[in-house]
mmCIF file of C-alpha atoms in Angstrom:
data_model
loop_
_atom_site.group_PDB
_atom_site.id
_atom_site.type_symbol
_atom_site.label_atom_id
_atom_site.label_comp_id
_atom_site.label_asym_id
_atom_site.label_seq_id
_atom_site.Cartn_x
_atom_site.Cartn_y
_atom_site.Cartn_z
ATOM 1 C CA MET A 1 -8.074 15.619 17.758
ATOM 2 C CA ASN A 2 -6.184 18.177 15.744
ATOM 3 C CA LYS A 3 -5.453 17.986 12.028
ATOM 4 C CA ILE A 4 -1.688 17.376 12.308
ATOM 5 C CA LEU A 5 -2.119 14.254 14.435
ATOM 6 C CA LEU A 6 -4.911 13.004 12.186
ATOM 7 C CA SER A 7 -2.809 13.410 9.042
ATOM 8 C CA ILE A 8 0.111 11.558 10.654
ATOM 9 C CA LEU A 9 -2.181 8.657 11.604
ATOM 10 C CA ILE A 10 -3.618 8.572 8.062
ATOM 11 C CA THR A 11 -0.062 8.423 6.686
ATOM 12 C CA ILE A 12 0.734 5.423 8.924
ATOM 13 C CA LEU A 13 -2.523 3.733 7.874
ATOM 14 C CA ILE A 14 -1.667 4.238 4.186
ATOM 15 C CA GLY A 15 1.707 2.626 4.835
ATOM 16 C CA PHE A 16 0.082 -0.387 6.495
ATOM 17 C CA ALA A 17 -2.459 -0.635 3.655
ATOM 18 C CA LEU A 18 0.378 -0.724 1.106
ATOM 19 C CA LEU A 19 2.164 -3.332 3.213
ATOM 20 C CA PHE A 20 -0.848 -5.651 3.411
ATOM 21 C CA TYR A 21 -1.596 -5.101 -0.280
ATOM 22 C CA ASN A 22 1.938 -6.180 -1.084
ATOM 23 C CA ILE A 23 1.735 -9.281 1.148
ATOM 24 C CA TYR A 24 -1.586 -10.561 -0.208
ATOM 25 C CA PHE A 25 -1.626 -9.491 -3.870
ATOM 26 C CA ASP A 26 1.967 -8.864 -4.874
ATOM 27 C CA TRP A 27 3.818 -11.668 -3.065
ATOM 28 C CA SER A 28 4.566 -13.639 -6.253
ATOM 29 C CA ILE A 29 7.085 -10.941 -7.160
ATOM 30 C CA GLY A 30 8.687 -11.181 -3.734
ATOM 31 C CA ILE A 31 10.033 -8.261 -1.759
ATOM 32 C CA SER A 32 9.218 -5.541 -4.255
ATOM 33 C CA LYS A 33 9.507 -1.777 -4.301
ATOM 34 C CA THR A 34 6.001 -1.473 -2.859
ATOM 35 C CA PHE A 35 7.091 -3.389 0.244
ATOM 36 C CA ASN A 36 10.151 -1.170 0.792
ATOM 37 C CA PHE A 37 8.077 1.951 0.127
ATOM 38 C CA SER A 38 5.419 0.925 2.660
ATOM 39 C CA ILE A 39 8.072 0.223 5.313
ATOM 40 C CA LEU A 40 9.513 3.676 4.591
ATOM 41 C CA ILE A 41 6.095 5.339 4.960
ATOM 42 C CA ILE A 42 5.381 3.531 8.260
ATOM 43 C CA THR A 43 8.818 4.388 9.677
ATOM 44 C CA PHE A 44 8.514 8.022 8.584
ATOM 45 C CA GLY A 45 5.022 8.260 10.071
ATOM 46 C CA PHE A 46 6.071 6.898 13.455
ATOM 47 C CA PHE A 47 9.158 9.135 13.472
ATOM 48 C CA ILE A 48 7.036 12.234 12.846
ATOM 49 C CA LEU A 49 4.517 11.047 15.476
ATOM 50 C CA ILE A 50 7.262 10.660 18.121
ATOM 51 C CA LEU A 51 8.795 14.011 17.168
ATOM 52 C CA TYR A 52 5.380 15.692 17.379
ATOM 53 C CA GLY A 53 4.743 14.140 20.796
ATOM 54 C CA ILE A 54 8.105 15.339 22.119
ATOM 55 C CA LEU A 55 7.545 18.876 20.843
ATOM 56 C CA LYS A 56 3.959 19.047 22.141
ATOM 57 C CA TYR A 57 4.623 17.838 25.675
ATOM 58 C CA GLN A 58 7.936 19.633 26.106
ATOM 59 C CA ASN A 59 6.199 23.009 26.462
#
């Protein structure tokens, strides 16, 4: 597994970790900035992953 793919997967995992942290420890505040930030990280990670897959298998 190359380093680009590994870093993308780590980014997605960090996003999910922030999401679960927000659900279990920060829920008294409600939908906070951490929640929106984690959704942004997960979406960005999957977007980069799809883009990387398209570019890799197009050649």
